[in-house]
Amino acid sequence: MKNFAFNVFVIITLIPSFWVALSSNIVHAAFSLFFTFFGVAGLYVLLGADFLGVLQVLVYISGILVLIIFGVMMTQRAQMEHISTRLPGRFAGAVLSVLVFGGFMVAVYKTAWPKLTELPEPVPTTSEIGNLLLGKYLIPFEVASVLLLAVLVGAALIVRQSVRKE
Amino acid sequence: MADLYQKLVMLLGDDLTVLILGIVLTLGFIQFNSLFLIWLERKVAGHMQLRLGPMEVGPHGIIQTIADGIKLVGKQLITPRYVDKWLFMLAPVIVLMPVPLAFLVLPVHPGVVVLDMNVGILLIFGFSTLNVLTILMAGWGSHNKYSLLGAIRAVAQNIAYESPLLVTVITAVLWARSLNMSAIVDAQDKIWFVFTPWGALAFLIFLISATAETNRAPFDLPEAESELVAGFHTEYSGMRFAMFFLAEYTNMFIVSAVGVTLFLGGWRGPILPGFIWFLLKSYVLVFMFLWFRWTFPRVRFDQLLGFAWKVLLPIALVNLVVTGGAIKLIDLIR
């Protein structure tokens, strides 16, 4: 049952992500991300990370994805623009992606994964994540918040300048 | 009935049986709820304007919506020539997808909840905001300037009102100390959250934001008839249009039910059984949405956004801090 669900979610994640990379219609590419994010959320839940899975839906799909699509639509002539998926930097791209893939593979094989024959019962993770964020990882958490605040202020500043010029 | 249930449990196991039954009941309820709400809206609208509303089909027009539904099923599905075919066809399909999920985590009766999830409340908000995505899909896919304008308005509005809405939800979660919907109801056994001063303020902000989130008047700018024809669903006809309608009315009920669970004690109430209280309270909130629509004039778009970012969000944030302080104080006194 779990294997079947895993395969389904992997398919939901992978096939649209090919579409994201290969589609020449930029709006379609952006919408395909929806299925990819959704599949990833499903994988999280399957691995027992319920909080992370739901946050994936809440933040990535209904937050970031909507902003991406919004940005794509606001781009001038997004509709007519058929972006070429055959770029001149093909060789450099291939080298780069092989390197990234290799890096991932090294990381996957070097990590000592806990070997389980049976998946453990999912345990609630929310309170533990909260305790860790406000305890052990307080400083990285705060640094990330400051970064986000800086981005907010910066965005407001950029918009403000362009309004003044008009 | 019991026999059939036993057989299902034998065949599928406990969890799956409950899940499947829950989904079937939910889908049934969605249909019933929309039929009822559309009739109710027309009746309420009528009586508020000193009219009678639908009267012809059945006593007090009670089966008017069913007649309308049959008409919609029979209508041709028109696909304009220049639409983006994929997005145009996918949008009305996806719009109903997240809706049944939200029902699964709602506690409707003491001990009755289909999926008792630890992150239930997050699940509801995670999936109900997919609504924005489908509106964007429909608006862009229609290849129509009114649709696109409606979709853009919907996104700006939904992002703006999601912030205060989620902050009030966090306030309620803080008070209940859990993200689990059943635990939130359990936490209100002594006093409903709305009867605390910070709870009352949070509930008010929740109501306003929820009205905007469901694109209801006075915040119905994404589909303002007088400026945008019908907004994002201008190009949709027949059952495709009906799907958007179905989703809108179901979302109204979900938002009301979530409000009831977070602030009004869920299924709690004297004498009557739990699920009747739950439905009663939810429909009272739904009635308030109808009441708003026929009472307030539509706001302007800059007023709408300014109100969310400059008024609601700061108040909600201050309220959150006050609630946190209050909880600490109560703990100290105990």
PDB file of N, CA and C in Angstrom, chain A residues 73 79, chain B residues 88 135-155 220-236:
ATOM      1  N   MET A  73       2.642  36.188 -15.261  1.00  0.00           N
ATOM      2  CA  MET A  73       1.564  36.836 -16.010  1.00  0.00           C
ATOM      3  C   MET A  73       1.807  38.313 -16.203  1.00  0.00           C
ATOM      4  N   GLN A  79       2.177  35.805 -22.973  1.00  0.00           N
ATOM      5  CA  GLN A  79       1.358  34.883 -23.732  1.00  0.00           C
ATOM      6  C   GLN A  79       1.982  34.540 -25.081  1.00  0.00           C
TER       7      GLN A  79
ATOM      8  N   PHE B  88      -8.020  26.241 -19.332  1.00  0.00           N
ATOM      9  CA  PHE B  88      -9.454  26.520 -19.361  1.00  0.00           C
ATOM     10  C   PHE B  88     -10.249  25.312 -18.874  1.00  0.00           C
ATOM     11  N   ILE B 135      -8.574  30.198  -9.613  1.00  0.00           N
ATOM     12  CA  ILE B 135      -9.092  31.462 -10.153  1.00  0.00           C
ATOM     13  C   ILE B 135      -8.102  32.022 -11.168  1.00  0.00           C
ATOM     14  N   LEU B 136      -6.799  31.940 -10.830  1.00  0.00           N
ATOM     15  CA  LEU B 136      -5.773  32.400 -11.765  1.00  0.00           C
ATOM     16  C   LEU B 136      -5.817  31.592 -13.058  1.00  0.00           C
ATOM     17  N   MET B 137      -5.950  30.267 -12.902  1.00  0.00           N
ATOM     18  CA  MET B 137      -6.020  29.381 -14.065  1.00  0.00           C
ATOM     19  C   MET B 137      -7.179  29.781 -14.965  1.00  0.00           C
ATOM     20  N   ALA B 138      -8.355  29.957 -14.357  1.00  0.00           N
ATOM     21  CA  ALA B 138      -9.544  30.300 -15.134  1.00  0.00           C
ATOM     22  C   ALA B 138      -9.369  31.662 -15.779  1.00  0.00           C
ATOM     23  N   GLY B 139      -8.858  32.619 -15.010  1.00  0.00           N
ATOM     24  CA  GLY B 139      -8.733  33.983 -15.509  1.00  0.00           C
ATOM     25  C   GLY B 139      -7.750  34.076 -16.657  1.00  0.00           C
ATOM     26  N   TRP B 140      -6.617  33.392 -16.531  1.00  0.00           N
ATOM     27  CA  TRP B 140      -5.614  33.444 -17.589  1.00  0.00           C
ATOM     28  C   TRP B 140      -6.056  32.613 -18.783  1.00  0.00           C
ATOM     29  N   GLY B 141      -6.585  31.413 -18.497  1.00  0.00           N
ATOM     30  CA  GLY B 141      -6.951  30.504 -19.564  1.00  0.00           C
ATOM     31  C   GLY B 141      -8.067  31.026 -20.450  1.00  0.00           C
ATOM     32  N   SER B 142      -8.922  31.906 -19.912  1.00  0.00           N
ATOM     33  CA  SER B 142     -10.091  32.363 -20.674  1.00  0.00           C
ATOM     34  C   SER B 142      -9.723  33.283 -21.823  1.00  0.00           C
ATOM     35  N   HIS B 143      -8.533  33.888 -21.767  1.00  0.00           N
ATOM     36  CA  HIS B 143      -8.111  34.800 -22.827  1.00  0.00           C
ATOM     37  C   HIS B 143      -9.126  35.921 -23.010  1.00  0.00           C
ATOM     38  N   ASN B 144      -9.427  36.560 -21.903  1.00  0.00           N
ATOM     39  CA  ASN B 144     -10.448  37.598 -21.889  1.00  0.00           C
ATOM     40  C   ASN B 144      -9.999  38.639 -20.872  1.00  0.00           C
ATOM     41  N   LYS B 145     -10.064  39.922 -21.261  1.00  0.00           N
ATOM     42  CA  LYS B 145      -9.478  40.929 -20.359  1.00  0.00           C
ATOM     43  C   LYS B 145     -10.242  41.012 -19.039  1.00  0.00           C
ATOM     44  N   TYR B 146     -11.559  40.830 -19.084  1.00  0.00           N
ATOM     45  CA  TYR B 146     -12.323  40.905 -17.835  1.00  0.00           C
ATOM     46  C   TYR B 146     -11.960  39.754 -16.906  1.00  0.00           C
ATOM     47  N   SER B 147     -11.799  38.567 -17.511  1.00  0.00           N
ATOM     48  CA  SER B 147     -11.417  37.406 -16.702  1.00  0.00           C
ATOM     49  C   SER B 147     -10.073  37.634 -16.045  1.00  0.00           C
ATOM     50  N   LEU B 148      -9.113  38.134 -16.827  1.00  0.00           N
ATOM     51  CA  LEU B 148      -7.773  38.318 -16.304  1.00  0.00           C
ATOM     52  C   LEU B 148      -7.775  39.367 -15.195  1.00  0.00           C
ATOM     53  N   LEU B 149      -8.501  40.484 -15.413  1.00  0.00           N
ATOM     54  CA  LEU B 149      -8.577  41.511 -14.381  1.00  0.00           C
ATOM     55  C   LEU B 149      -9.185  40.942 -13.105  1.00  0.00           C
ATOM     56  N   GLY B 150     -10.246  40.155 -13.277  1.00  0.00           N
ATOM     57  CA  GLY B 150     -10.878  39.543 -12.108  1.00  0.00           C
ATOM     58  C   GLY B 150      -9.916  38.651 -11.374  1.00  0.00           C
ATOM     59  N   ALA B 151      -9.141  37.850 -12.131  1.00  0.00           N
ATOM     60  CA  ALA B 151      -8.198  36.927 -11.497  1.00  0.00           C
ATOM     61  C   ALA B 151      -7.120  37.693 -10.751  1.00  0.00           C
ATOM     62  N   ILE B 152      -6.609  38.775 -11.369  1.00  0.00           N
ATOM     63  CA  ILE B 152      -5.547  39.544 -10.710  1.00  0.00           C
ATOM     64  C   ILE B 152      -6.062  40.165  -9.418  1.00  0.00           C
ATOM     65  N   ARG B 153      -7.285  40.693  -9.488  1.00  0.00           N
ATOM     66  CA  ARG B 153      -7.882  41.238  -8.263  1.00  0.00           C
ATOM     67  C   ARG B 153      -8.021  40.166  -7.200  1.00  0.00           C
ATOM     68  N   ALA B 154      -8.477  38.976  -7.629  1.00  0.00           N
ATOM     69  CA  ALA B 154      -8.687  37.895  -6.665  1.00  0.00           C
ATOM     70  C   ALA B 154      -7.397  37.561  -5.945  1.00  0.00           C
ATOM     71  N   VAL B 155      -6.280  37.515  -6.693  1.00  0.00           N
ATOM     72  CA  VAL B 155      -5.023  37.149  -6.063  1.00  0.00           C
ATOM     73  C   VAL B 155      -4.592  38.213  -5.064  1.00  0.00           C
ATOM     74  N   ASP B 220     -16.554  41.564  -3.161  1.00  0.00           N
ATOM     75  CA  ASP B 220     -16.655  40.664  -4.309  1.00  0.00           C
ATOM     76  C   ASP B 220     -16.077  41.288  -5.574  1.00  0.00           C
ATOM     77  N   LEU B 221     -14.943  42.020  -5.410  1.00  0.00           N
ATOM     78  CA  LEU B 221     -14.375  42.694  -6.576  1.00  0.00           C
ATOM     79  C   LEU B 221     -13.927  41.769  -7.693  1.00  0.00           C
ATOM     80  N   PRO B 222     -13.466  40.533  -7.399  1.00  0.00           N
ATOM     81  CA  PRO B 222     -13.059  39.671  -8.508  1.00  0.00           C
ATOM     82  C   PRO B 222     -14.182  39.358  -9.477  1.00  0.00           C
ATOM     83  N   GLU B 223     -15.421  39.485  -9.049  1.00  0.00           N
ATOM     84  CA  GLU B 223     -16.503  39.192  -9.987  1.00  0.00           C
ATOM     85  C   GLU B 223     -17.533  40.309 -10.024  1.00  0.00           C
ATOM     86  N   ALA B 224     -17.075  41.529  -9.752  1.00  0.00           N
ATOM     87  CA  ALA B 224     -17.997  42.663  -9.707  1.00  0.00           C
ATOM     88  C   ALA B 224     -18.728  42.814 -11.040  1.00  0.00           C
ATOM     89  N   GLU B 225     -20.039  42.574 -11.026  1.00  0.00           N
ATOM     90  CA  GLU B 225     -20.793  42.529 -12.275  1.00  0.00           C
ATOM     91  C   GLU B 225     -20.762  43.860 -13.012  1.00  0.00           C
ATOM     92  N   SER B 226     -20.821  44.959 -12.237  1.00  0.00           N
ATOM     93  CA  SER B 226     -20.977  46.245 -12.898  1.00  0.00           C
ATOM     94  C   SER B 226     -19.698  46.712 -13.582  1.00  0.00           C
ATOM     95  N   GLU B 227     -18.544  46.098 -13.255  1.00  0.00           N
ATOM     96  CA  GLU B 227     -17.315  46.551 -13.914  1.00  0.00           C
ATOM     97  C   GLU B 227     -16.678  45.444 -14.745  1.00  0.00           C
ATOM     98  N   LEU B 228     -16.818  44.170 -14.322  1.00  0.00           N
ATOM     99  CA  LEU B 228     -16.034  43.107 -14.949  1.00  0.00           C
ATOM    100  C   LEU B 228     -16.908  42.019 -15.571  1.00  0.00           C
ATOM    101  N   VAL B 229     -18.151  42.311 -15.906  1.00  0.00           N
ATOM    102  CA  VAL B 229     -19.096  41.309 -16.400  1.00  0.00           C
ATOM    103  C   VAL B 229     -19.302  40.252 -15.309  1.00  0.00           C
ATOM    104  N   ALA B 230     -18.477  39.207 -15.285  1.00  0.00           N
ATOM    105  CA  ALA B 230     -18.586  38.249 -14.183  1.00  0.00           C
ATOM    106  C   ALA B 230     -17.207  37.864 -13.678  1.00  0.00           C
ATOM    107  N   GLY B 231     -16.191  38.666 -13.988  1.00  0.00           N
ATOM    108  CA  GLY B 231     -14.859  38.353 -13.490  1.00  0.00           C
ATOM    109  C   GLY B 231     -14.300  37.085 -14.101  1.00  0.00           C
ATOM    110  N   PHE B 232     -13.626  36.294 -13.272  1.00  0.00           N
ATOM    111  CA  PHE B 232     -12.839  35.182 -13.802  1.00  0.00           C
ATOM    112  C   PHE B 232     -13.692  34.111 -14.469  1.00  0.00           C
ATOM    113  N   HIS B 233     -14.990  34.007 -14.191  1.00  0.00           N
ATOM    114  CA  HIS B 233     -15.766  32.950 -14.846  1.00  0.00           C
ATOM    115  C   HIS B 233     -16.663  33.485 -15.962  1.00  0.00           C
ATOM    116  N   THR B 234     -16.267  34.614 -16.550  1.00  0.00           N
ATOM    117  CA  THR B 234     -17.063  35.196 -17.637  1.00  0.00           C
ATOM    118  C   THR B 234     -17.278  34.212 -18.787  1.00  0.00           C
ATOM    119  N   GLU B 235     -16.210  33.489 -19.172  1.00  0.00           N
ATOM    120  CA  GLU B 235     -16.270  32.657 -20.377  1.00  0.00           C
ATOM    121  C   GLU B 235     -16.822  31.259 -20.123  1.00  0.00           C
ATOM    122  N   TYR B 236     -17.148  30.957 -18.876  1.00  0.00           N
ATOM    123  CA  TYR B 236     -17.576  29.590 -18.578  1.00  0.00           C
ATOM    124  C   TYR B 236     -19.082  29.450 -18.680  1.00  0.00           C
TER     125      TYR B 236
END
